[in-house]
mmCIF file of C-alpha atoms in Angstrom:
data_model
loop_
_atom_site.group_PDB
_atom_site.id
_atom_site.type_symbol
_atom_site.label_atom_id
_atom_site.label_comp_id
_atom_site.label_asym_id
_atom_site.label_seq_id
_atom_site.Cartn_x
_atom_site.Cartn_y
_atom_site.Cartn_z
ATOM 1 C CA MET A 1 88.340 103.194 41.975
ATOM 2 C CA SER A 2 88.741 99.529 40.387
ATOM 3 C CA THR A 3 89.985 97.070 42.320
ATOM 4 C CA GLU A 4 89.989 93.964 39.483
ATOM 5 C CA ASN A 5 93.434 94.259 37.872
ATOM 6 C CA LEU A 6 95.051 94.159 41.700
ATOM 7 C CA THR A 7 97.593 91.535 41.974
ATOM 8 C CA GLN A 8 95.936 88.124 44.269
ATOM 9 C CA SER A 9 98.144 87.082 46.578
ATOM 10 C CA PRO A 10 97.723 83.284 45.757
ATOM 11 C CA GLU A 11 96.570 81.271 48.572
ATOM 12 C CA GLN A 12 99.564 80.143 50.343
ATOM 13 C CA PRO A 13 98.471 75.928 50.567
ATOM 14 C CA ARG A 14 98.041 74.639 54.718
ATOM 15 C CA ARG A 15 100.463 71.906 55.747
ATOM 16 C CA LYS A 16 100.247 69.320 56.213
ATOM 17 C CA PRO A 17 100.633 68.004 60.115
ATOM 18 C CA ARG A 18 103.752 65.684 60.814
ATOM 19 C CA VAL A 19 103.717 63.283 62.175
ATOM 20 C CA ALA A 20 106.986 61.468 64.304
ATOM 21 C CA VAL A 21 106.447 57.746 64.505
ATOM 22 C CA VAL A 22 109.333 56.703 67.723
ATOM 23 C CA PHE A 23 109.914 53.087 67.390
ATOM 24 C CA GLY A 24 113.105 50.958 69.356
ATOM 25 C CA GLY A 25 113.852 52.232 73.072
ATOM 26 C CA ARG A 26 115.728 50.575 76.038
ATOM 27 C CA SER A 27 113.422 47.811 76.858
ATOM 28 C CA SER A 28 113.737 44.093 75.355
ATOM 29 C CA GLU A 29 110.670 44.749 73.445
ATOM 30 C CA HIS A 30 113.303 46.906 71.109
ATOM 31 C CA GLY A 31 112.414 44.574 68.688
ATOM 32 C CA ILE A 32 108.443 44.321 68.411
ATOM 33 C CA SER A 33 109.022 47.581 68.105
ATOM 34 C CA VAL A 34 109.879 48.163 64.949
ATOM 35 C CA VAL A 35 108.502 45.828 64.139
ATOM 36 C CA THR A 36 105.352 47.676 64.511
ATOM 37 C CA ALA A 37 106.668 50.895 63.191
ATOM 38 C CA GLY A 38 107.501 49.283 60.127
ATOM 39 C CA ALA A 39 104.065 48.408 60.082
ATOM 40 C CA VAL A 40 102.558 51.800 61.042
ATOM 41 C CA LEU A 41 105.015 53.950 58.698
ATOM 42 C CA SER A 42 103.921 51.099 55.233
ATOM 43 C CA ALA A 43 100.561 52.156 55.690
ATOM 44 C CA ILE A 44 100.246 55.288 57.250
ATOM 45 C CA ASP A 45 98.623 58.205 54.595
ATOM 46 C CA ARG A 46 101.453 60.453 52.929
ATOM 47 C CA ALA A 47 98.770 62.534 51.169
ATOM 48 C CA LYS A 48 98.056 63.672 54.304
ATOM 49 C CA TYR A 49 101.234 63.796 56.566
ATOM 50 C CA ASP A 50 104.248 64.212 56.697
ATOM 51 C CA VAL A 51 106.262 61.969 58.119
ATOM 52 C CA LEU A 52 109.427 61.774 60.599
ATOM 53 C CA PRO A 53 111.213 57.844 62.183
ATOM 54 C CA ILE A 54 113.094 58.079 65.025
ATOM 55 C CA GLY A 55 114.653 55.170 66.207
ATOM 56 C CA ILE A 56 115.984 54.934 70.067
ATOM 57 C CA THR A 57 118.329 52.009 70.117
ATOM 58 C CA GLN A 58 118.970 50.064 72.650
ATOM 59 C CA ASP A 59 121.406 52.812 75.080
ATOM 60 C CA GLY A 60 119.254 55.769 74.726
ATOM 61 C CA ARG A 61 120.448 57.026 72.007
ATOM 62 C CA TRP A 62 117.379 59.070 69.785
ATOM 63 C CA ALA A 63 118.246 58.429 66.170
ATOM 64 C CA LEU A 64 117.309 59.764 63.021
ATOM 65 C CA THR A 65 116.633 56.630 60.357
ATOM 66 C CA ALA A 66 115.548 55.217 57.029
ATOM 67 C CA ASP A 67 112.324 55.945 56.398
ATOM 68 C CA ASP A 68 112.282 51.885 55.169
ATOM 69 C CA PRO A 69 108.950 49.459 55.988
ATOM 70 C CA ALA A 70 111.239 46.212 53.960
ATOM 71 C CA ARG A 71 114.447 46.144 56.810
ATOM 72 C CA MET A 72 111.647 46.117 59.866
ATOM 73 C CA ALA A 73 110.916 43.128 59.605
ATOM 74 C CA ILE A 74 112.015 38.958 61.821
ATOM 75 C CA VAL A 75 113.748 37.606 59.154
ATOM 76 C CA ASP A 76 114.807 33.931 59.594
ATOM 77 C CA ARG A 77 113.534 34.262 63.969
ATOM 78 C CA LYS A 78 115.874 37.550 64.303
ATOM 79 C CA GLN A 79 113.869 40.275 64.880
ATOM 80 C CA PRO A 80 115.445 44.314 63.191
ATOM 81 C CA SER A 81 116.611 47.213 65.346
ATOM 82 C CA VAL A 82 117.569 50.926 65.806
ATOM 83 C CA GLU A 83 120.733 50.396 65.774
ATOM 84 C CA GLN A 84 120.321 48.886 61.757
ATOM 85 C CA LEU A 85 118.635 51.173 60.636
ATOM 86 C CA ALA A 86 120.325 54.450 62.041
ATOM 87 C CA GLU A 87 121.509 57.194 58.969
ATOM 88 C CA SER A 88 124.650 57.163 61.574
ATOM 89 C CA THR A 89 126.108 55.887 64.962
ATOM 90 C CA GLU A 90 127.064 58.807 66.496
ATOM 91 C CA GLY A 91 124.369 61.890 65.536
ATOM 92 C CA GLY A 92 121.214 62.490 67.912
ATOM 93 C CA VAL A 93 117.475 64.153 67.146
ATOM 94 C CA VAL A 94 116.670 66.031 69.925
ATOM 95 C CA LEU A 95 113.130 67.430 71.074
ATOM 96 C CA PRO A 96 112.441 70.533 72.456
ATOM 97 C CA VAL A 97 111.280 70.656 76.215
ATOM 98 C CA ASP A 98 109.418 74.697 75.659
ATOM 99 C CA PRO A 99 106.182 73.819 74.422
ATOM 100 C CA SER A 100 106.107 77.665 72.502
ATOM 101 C CA ASN A 101 108.661 75.094 69.882
ATOM 102 C CA ARG A 102 107.727 72.045 68.946
ATOM 103 C CA GLU A 103 110.799 72.235 65.808
ATOM 104 C CA VAL A 104 113.229 69.181 66.128
ATOM 105 C CA VAL A 105 116.621 69.016 65.693
ATOM 106 C CA TYR A 106 119.586 66.357 64.385
ATOM 107 C CA SER A 107 122.910 66.804 65.544
ATOM 108 C CA GLU A 108 126.387 65.462 65.421
ATOM 109 C CA PRO A 109 129.727 65.958 66.833
ATOM 110 C CA GLY A 110 131.779 68.209 64.895
ATOM 111 C CA SER A 111 128.424 69.941 62.842
ATOM 112 C CA VAL A 112 125.870 72.166 62.899
ATOM 113 C CA PRO A 113 122.320 71.289 64.631
ATOM 114 C CA LYS A 114 119.939 70.151 61.053
ATOM 115 C CA ALA A 115 117.056 72.052 62.092
ATOM 116 C CA LEU A 116 114.011 69.688 61.341
ATOM 117 C CA GLY A 117 110.863 70.566 61.259
ATOM 118 C CA GLU A 118 108.397 71.065 63.321
ATOM 119 C CA VAL A 119 106.464 68.352 65.075
ATOM 120 C CA ASP A 120 102.616 67.666 65.389
ATOM 121 C CA VAL A 121 101.859 64.994 66.961
ATOM 122 C CA VAL A 122 104.490 61.817 68.182
ATOM 123 C CA PHE A 123 103.363 58.792 67.785
ATOM 124 C CA PRO A 124 105.094 56.756 69.882
ATOM 125 C CA VAL A 125 105.280 53.013 69.040
ATOM 126 C CA LEU A 126 107.301 51.751 72.426
ATOM 127 C CA HIS A 127 106.536 48.390 74.425
ATOM 128 C CA GLY A 128 107.577 48.250 77.653
ATOM 129 C CA PRO A 129 109.308 50.273 80.186
ATOM 130 C CA TYR A 130 110.921 53.721 78.814
ATOM 131 C CA GLY A 131 108.444 54.632 75.999
ATOM 132 C CA GLU A 132 105.183 53.158 77.423
ATOM 133 C CA ASP A 133 105.173 53.781 80.567
ATOM 134 C CA GLY A 134 104.222 57.885 81.093
ATOM 135 C CA THR A 135 108.160 57.679 81.056
ATOM 136 C CA LEU A 136 108.668 59.037 77.563
ATOM 137 C CA GLN A 137 104.009 60.769 77.737
ATOM 138 C CA GLY A 138 106.306 63.364 80.760
ATOM 139 C CA LEU A 139 109.035 63.894 78.542
ATOM 140 C CA LEU A 140 105.986 65.162 75.498
ATOM 141 C CA GLU A 141 104.021 66.397 78.154
ATOM 142 C CA LEU A 142 106.821 69.472 78.984
ATOM 143 C CA SER A 143 106.685 69.533 74.559
ATOM 144 C CA GLY A 144 103.943 70.838 74.249
ATOM 145 C CA VAL A 145 103.659 67.598 71.624
ATOM 146 C CA PRO A 146 100.260 65.924 70.855
ATOM 147 C CA TYR A 147 100.609 62.330 71.203
ATOM 148 C CA VAL A 148 99.444 58.775 70.415
ATOM 149 C CA GLY A 149 97.882 57.023 73.413
ATOM 150 C CA SER A 150 97.594 58.340 76.945
ATOM 151 C CA GLY A 151 98.390 59.806 78.852
ATOM 152 C CA VAL A 152 101.162 59.395 82.060
ATOM 153 C CA LEU A 153 99.359 57.811 84.466
ATOM 154 C CA ALA A 154 96.670 55.852 82.521
ATOM 155 C CA SER A 155 100.818 54.205 80.684
ATOM 156 C CA ALA A 156 102.193 53.955 83.913
ATOM 157 C CA VAL A 157 99.281 52.172 85.948
ATOM 158 C CA GLY A 158 98.865 49.793 82.543
ATOM 159 C CA GLN A 159 102.641 49.242 82.791
ATOM 160 C CA ASP A 160 102.483 47.846 86.244
ATOM 161 C CA LYS A 161 100.437 44.901 86.948
ATOM 162 C CA ASP A 162 100.435 45.417 90.404
ATOM 163 C CA TYR A 163 98.356 48.797 90.225
ATOM 164 C CA MET A 164 97.089 48.248 87.543
ATOM 165 C CA LYS A 165 95.430 44.812 89.140
ATOM 166 C CA ARG A 166 94.441 47.250 92.168
ATOM 167 C CA VAL A 167 93.029 49.935 89.980
ATOM 168 C CA PHE A 168 90.572 47.086 89.067
ATOM 169 C CA THR A 169 89.566 46.576 92.200
ATOM 170 C CA SER A 170 89.438 49.364 93.129
ATOM 171 C CA PHE A 171 85.996 49.718 89.997
ATOM 172 C CA GLY A 172 84.533 46.684 90.573
ATOM 173 C CA LEU A 173 86.614 44.065 88.087
ATOM 174 C CA LYS A 174 87.511 41.091 89.071
ATOM 175 C CA VAL A 175 90.969 39.507 89.003
ATOM 176 C CA GLY A 176 92.586 37.124 89.591
ATOM 177 C CA PRO A 177 94.889 35.972 93.212
ATOM 178 C CA TYR A 178 97.980 37.014 92.403
ATOM 179 C CA VAL A 179 100.801 37.985 95.071
ATOM 180 C CA VAL A 180 103.792 40.568 94.159
ATOM 181 C CA ILE A 181 107.168 40.746 96.092
ATOM 182 C CA ARG A 182 108.624 44.230 95.602
ATOM 183 C CA PRO A 183 112.883 44.683 95.313
ATOM 184 C CA ARG A 184 113.421 45.265 99.140
ATOM 185 C CA GLU A 185 111.351 42.676 100.249
ATOM 186 C CA TRP A 186 114.287 40.156 98.231
ATOM 187 C CA GLN A 187 116.778 42.231 99.654
ATOM 188 C CA GLN A 188 116.199 41.720 102.334
ATOM 189 C CA ASP A 189 114.770 38.257 103.677
ATOM 190 C CA GLU A 190 115.235 35.832 100.051
ATOM 191 C CA SER A 191 114.175 32.375 102.643
ATOM 192 C CA ALA A 192 110.603 35.455 103.406
ATOM 193 C CA ALA A 193 109.557 36.172 99.717
ATOM 194 C CA ARG A 194 109.748 32.973 98.643
ATOM 195 C CA LYS A 195 107.864 31.664 101.652
ATOM 196 C CA LYS A 196 105.025 34.148 100.574
ATOM 197 C CA ILE A 197 105.076 32.671 97.009
ATOM 198 C CA VAL A 198 104.258 29.435 98.483
ATOM 199 C CA ASP A 199 102.418 30.248 101.398
ATOM 200 C CA PHE A 200 100.142 31.794 98.092
ATOM 201 C CA ALA A 201 101.129 28.319 95.985
ATOM 202 C CA GLY A 202 99.367 26.465 99.546
ATOM 203 C CA GLU A 203 96.340 28.909 99.626
ATOM 204 C CA HIS A 204 96.011 28.642 95.338
ATOM 205 C CA GLY A 205 97.317 25.860 93.928
ATOM 206 C CA TRP A 206 100.254 25.279 91.540
ATOM 207 C CA PRO A 207 101.198 25.764 89.063
ATOM 208 C CA LEU A 208 101.875 29.362 89.631
ATOM 209 C CA PHE A 209 102.897 32.335 87.227
ATOM 210 C CA VAL A 210 106.240 34.294 88.251
ATOM 211 C CA LYS A 211 106.592 37.718 85.355
ATOM 212 C CA PRO A 212 108.101 40.066 86.130
ATOM 213 C CA ALA A 213 105.840 42.928 87.060
ATOM 214 C CA ARG A 214 105.962 45.735 84.699
ATOM 215 C CA ALA A 215 107.520 44.008 81.201
ATOM 216 C CA GLY A 216 105.505 42.884 78.374
ATOM 217 C CA SER A 217 105.245 40.283 75.150
ATOM 218 C CA SER A 218 105.800 37.757 77.641
ATOM 219 C CA PHE A 219 109.067 38.162 78.533
ATOM 220 C CA GLY A 220 110.246 36.992 81.573
ATOM 221 C CA ILE A 221 107.569 35.414 82.109
ATOM 222 C CA THR A 222 107.873 31.063 83.690
ATOM 223 C CA LYS A 223 105.190 28.758 84.917
ATOM 224 C CA VAL A 224 106.339 27.402 87.796
ATOM 225 C CA ASP A 225 104.568 23.364 89.116
ATOM 226 C CA ASP A 226 105.878 23.107 91.441
ATOM 227 C CA PRO A 227 108.758 24.496 95.075
ATOM 228 C CA ALA A 228 111.783 23.022 93.045
ATOM 229 C CA GLY A 229 111.106 25.465 89.860
ATOM 230 C CA LEU A 230 110.594 28.530 91.609
ATOM 231 C CA ASP A 231 113.951 30.687 92.065
ATOM 232 C CA GLU A 232 114.884 29.975 88.378
ATOM 233 C CA ALA A 233 111.534 31.170 87.620
ATOM 234 C CA ILE A 234 111.907 34.504 89.964
ATOM 235 C CA GLU A 235 115.951 34.709 88.734
ATOM 236 C CA GLU A 236 114.347 34.600 84.645
ATOM 237 C CA ALA A 237 111.865 38.049 85.718
ATOM 238 C CA GLN A 238 113.794 39.708 87.967
ATOM 239 C CA ARG A 239 116.355 39.606 84.172
ATOM 240 C CA HIS A 240 113.657 42.196 82.673
ATOM 241 C CA ASP A 241 111.855 43.805 86.722
ATOM 242 C CA PRO A 242 113.500 43.665 89.855
ATOM 243 C CA LYS A 243 109.550 44.009 91.067
ATOM 244 C CA ILE A 244 107.673 40.803 90.181
ATOM 245 C CA ILE A 245 104.295 39.163 90.297
ATOM 246 C CA VAL A 246 103.036 36.058 90.147
ATOM 247 C CA GLU A 247 99.102 35.063 89.484
ATOM 248 C CA ALA A 248 97.430 31.818 90.406
ATOM 249 C CA LEU A 249 96.033 29.764 87.582
ATOM 250 C CA LEU A 250 93.099 30.150 86.370
ATOM 251 C CA THR A 251 90.841 27.662 84.406
ATOM 252 C CA GLY A 252 88.776 28.780 81.895
ATOM 253 C CA ARG A 253 88.942 30.863 78.045
ATOM 254 C CA GLU A 254 91.351 33.390 77.334
ATOM 255 C CA ILE A 255 89.492 36.675 75.619
ATOM 256 C CA GLU A 256 90.872 39.773 74.433
ATOM 257 C CA CYS A 257 89.199 43.039 73.291
ATOM 258 C CA GLY A 258 89.918 46.214 71.856
ATOM 259 C CA VAL A 259 88.899 49.722 72.927
ATOM 260 C CA LEU A 260 89.731 52.502 70.134
ATOM 261 C CA GLU A 261 88.859 56.552 70.985
ATOM 262 C CA PHE A 262 86.485 57.826 68.614
ATOM 263 C CA GLU A 263 84.874 60.978 68.357
ATOM 264 C CA ASP A 264 81.765 60.150 71.097
ATOM 265 C CA GLY A 265 84.080 58.204 73.315
ATOM 266 C CA PRO A 266 85.723 54.420 73.673
ATOM 267 C CA ARG A 267 84.595 52.081 71.355
ATOM 268 C CA ALA A 268 85.106 48.104 71.700
ATOM 269 C CA SER A 269 86.210 46.003 68.593
ATOM 270 C CA VAL A 270 84.296 42.181 68.430
ATOM 271 C CA PRO A 271 86.564 40.335 70.962
ATOM 272 C CA ALA A 272 89.221 37.125 69.538
ATOM 273 C CA GLU A 273 89.925 33.976 71.963
ATOM 274 C CA ILE A 274 93.083 32.926 71.850
ATOM 275 C CA PRO A 275 92.742 29.209 71.577
ATOM 276 C CA PRO A 276 95.522 26.617 74.026
ATOM 277 C CA VAL A 277 98.842 26.992 71.973
ATOM 278 C CA GLN A 278 99.972 23.348 71.685
ATOM 279 C CA SER A 279 104.435 23.854 71.930
ATOM 280 C CA HIS A 280 104.003 26.639 74.112
ATOM 281 C CA ALA A 281 103.519 26.034 77.797
ATOM 282 C CA PHE A 282 101.885 29.190 76.734
ATOM 283 C CA TYR A 283 101.227 32.453 75.150
ATOM 284 C CA ASP A 284 104.406 33.907 75.603
ATOM 285 C CA PHE A 285 106.576 35.953 72.691
ATOM 286 C CA GLU A 286 108.111 33.211 70.092
ATOM 287 C CA ALA A 287 103.864 31.651 70.001
ATOM 288 C CA LYS A 288 102.698 35.334 69.168
ATOM 289 C CA TYR A 289 105.981 37.019 67.342
ATOM 290 C CA ILE A 290 107.814 33.912 65.639
ATOM 291 C CA ASP A 291 105.529 31.396 65.551
ATOM 292 C CA SER A 292 102.384 33.530 64.960
ATOM 293 C CA ALA A 293 100.081 31.364 66.890
ATOM 294 C CA ALA A 294 96.693 31.691 65.655
ATOM 295 C CA GLY A 295 93.675 33.444 66.969
ATOM 296 C CA ILE A 296 90.244 33.127 66.913
ATOM 297 C CA VAL A 297 88.097 36.876 65.100
ATOM 298 C CA PRO A 298 85.286 37.193 66.104
ATOM 299 C CA ALA A 299 85.538 35.132 69.580
ATOM 300 C CA PRO A 300 83.018 32.276 69.370
ATOM 301 C CA LEU A 301 80.505 33.831 72.690
ATOM 302 C CA THR A 302 76.849 33.701 72.917
ATOM 303 C CA GLU A 303 75.932 37.425 71.967
ATOM 304 C CA GLU A 304 75.248 38.420 75.767
ATOM 305 C CA GLN A 305 78.822 37.470 77.260
ATOM 306 C CA THR A 306 80.116 39.039 73.753
ATOM 307 C CA ALA A 307 77.879 42.271 74.530
ATOM 308 C CA GLU A 308 79.796 42.143 78.395
ATOM 309 C CA VAL A 309 83.405 42.425 77.571
ATOM 310 C CA ARG A 310 82.625 44.302 74.611
ATOM 311 C CA ARG A 311 81.794 47.451 77.931
ATOM 312 C CA LEU A 312 84.153 45.368 80.810
ATOM 313 C CA ALA A 313 86.519 46.670 77.851
ATOM 314 C CA VAL A 314 85.975 49.832 77.821
ATOM 315 C CA ASP A 315 85.190 49.778 81.797
ATOM 316 C CA ALA A 316 88.464 48.839 81.885
ATOM 317 C CA PHE A 317 89.367 51.461 79.633
ATOM 318 C CA GLU A 318 87.226 54.017 81.648
ATOM 319 C CA ALA A 319 89.218 53.274 85.448
ATOM 320 C CA ALA A 320 92.522 53.664 84.147
ATOM 321 C CA SER A 321 91.623 56.980 82.643
ATOM 322 C CA CYS A 322 93.025 56.047 78.815
ATOM 323 C CA GLU A 323 93.849 57.640 75.209
ATOM 324 C CA GLY A 324 93.496 56.552 71.645
ATOM 325 C CA LEU A 325 93.848 53.062 72.395
ATOM 326 C CA VAL A 326 93.707 49.851 75.042
ATOM 327 C CA ARG A 327 93.681 45.759 74.004
ATOM 328 C CA ALA A 328 92.664 44.799 77.701
ATOM 329 C CA ASP A 329 92.713 40.537 78.090
ATOM 330 C CA PHE A 330 90.734 38.482 80.042
ATOM 331 C CA PHE A 331 89.466 36.002 81.287
ATOM 332 C CA LEU A 332 86.551 33.586 81.251
ATOM 333 C CA THR A 333 86.424 31.372 83.812
ATOM 334 C CA ASP A 334 84.638 28.112 83.602
ATOM 335 C CA ASP A 335 81.473 29.023 85.949
ATOM 336 C CA GLY A 336 81.468 32.244 83.321
ATOM 337 C CA GLU A 337 82.920 34.594 84.306
ATOM 338 C CA PHE A 338 85.060 37.210 82.660
ATOM 339 C CA VAL A 339 88.488 38.602 85.202
ATOM 340 C CA ILE A 340 91.025 40.936 83.999
ATOM 341 C CA ASN A 341 93.501 40.033 83.902
ATOM 342 C CA GLU A 342 95.758 43.107 82.106
ATOM 343 C CA ILE A 343 95.122 46.089 79.473
ATOM 344 C CA ASN A 344 98.023 46.996 77.162
ATOM 345 C CA THR A 345 98.355 51.059 77.054
ATOM 346 C CA MET A 346 99.884 50.024 73.357
ATOM 347 C CA PRO A 347 99.411 47.005 72.422
ATOM 348 C CA GLY A 348 100.986 45.114 69.610
ATOM 349 C CA PHE A 349 100.440 46.357 67.057
ATOM 350 C CA THR A 350 102.174 44.454 63.939
ATOM 351 C CA PRO A 351 99.459 43.329 60.523
ATOM 352 C CA ILE A 352 99.447 39.767 62.740
ATOM 353 C CA SER A 353 98.981 41.489 66.262
ATOM 354 C CA MET A 354 94.897 40.648 68.079
ATOM 355 C CA TYR A 355 95.068 44.557 68.885
ATOM 356 C CA PRO A 356 94.203 44.807 64.968
ATOM 357 C CA ARG A 357 92.627 41.797 63.574
ATOM 358 C CA MET A 358 89.883 42.755 65.834
ATOM 359 C CA TRP A 359 89.299 46.292 64.145
ATOM 360 C CA GLN A 360 89.864 44.896 61.265
ATOM 361 C CA GLU A 361 86.915 42.806 61.813
ATOM 362 C CA THR A 362 84.216 44.911 62.453
ATOM 363 C CA GLY A 363 85.809 47.147 60.417
ATOM 364 C CA VAL A 364 87.609 49.556 60.988
ATOM 365 C CA SER A 365 90.901 48.840 58.700
ATOM 366 C CA TYR A 366 94.474 48.635 59.299
ATOM 367 C CA ALA A 367 95.534 52.660 57.720
ATOM 368 C CA GLU A 368 92.328 53.992 58.582
ATOM 369 C CA LEU A 369 94.019 52.874 63.184
ATOM 370 C CA VAL A 370 97.004 54.306 61.872
ATOM 371 C CA ASP A 371 94.473 57.549 61.021
ATOM 372 C CA ARG A 372 91.963 57.547 63.690
ATOM 373 C CA LEU A 373 95.177 57.546 66.299
ATOM 374 C CA VAL A 374 96.814 60.192 65.085
ATOM 375 C CA GLN A 375 93.728 62.073 64.478
ATOM 376 C CA ALA A 376 92.564 61.311 68.430
ATOM 377 C CA ALA A 377 96.198 62.367 69.175
ATOM 378 C CA LEU A 378 95.668 66.123 67.528
ATOM 379 C CA ARG A 379 93.153 66.883 69.082
ATOM 380 C CA ARG A 380 93.762 66.401 72.022
ATOM 381 C CA SER A 381 95.788 69.535 74.047
ATOM 382 C CA THR A 382 98.825 68.668 76.168
ATOM 383 C CA GLY A 383 98.275 68.841 79.783
ATOM 384 C CA LEU A 384 95.633 68.341 82.205
ATOM 385 C CA ARG A 385 92.499 67.355 80.205
#
């Protein structure tokens, strides 16, 4: 019997991977997260991926938002918010906590829930607590949905400067002098906690930097020149986090380096240098995002120094069990030694941010950077790995 005339079933076209870009969040870095999301939404290849933008409002509601990067920019020094982009003031997006079902549902009070389709990977461009610190990563692990960036442990370590430094020290990476004041210490005996900081200053000298232990974008940081400014600095840090960290001043150059996960493992970008900002006491939020202080890319280092800081950046990535991406920040001290300050597991990712600029100079464009991060996430499974 001839089969030449049998009807051939047309092949079903392959569905494009669906990327949920999740942004906003409950931390003080909400606005910068929205700006980052706008850049990612502009750059992601729509011919290769379907995209679903999901914003988390400042009170924690997951909202379906407009896919409109033009409205996600800083205008007249004002940061955008998810509330401005949400399609509804009440509707909510729900991820199923079921590894066998990746379908996202949208519901509004009094209406039948609406299925938004399956999500193949989440790109969480959240900064700070409730997003970058392992909490969202834990939810996605329960849901069985792959995601861009580090897992629960590395995200938590990367958010908490206290434990981050402990991990680095255990792996032989040099960190600067610091002291931590935990919430219970302050609540039980403020004078003893304050004395602990003053004694630290007696050993390492003024000025000191008083910081929230678990915040980013330089929020809540104060440079303190003497004991008179200490209480105000502690109060400012505690507005962002009840746990604070106090660091000694390190004199030297600020050097940053990006790490990106490739198919054969993590690689480091060319480094950048953050020069002293004359109009600011240090490289704070205003300098980074509002006044667009320019970093030098690549950093003017010797070949040996460049190779060393790139090696140390990858070592820090591996020490904290990171995945996807990291920006590692160092001081190059006056005696020529690199001291690691911190890592960011979801670093600033706007077009003017140092992480994309370093990779641009290394030969990876912003669009390729976004694609590589999504592809790396798609290659990984959730769960123990």
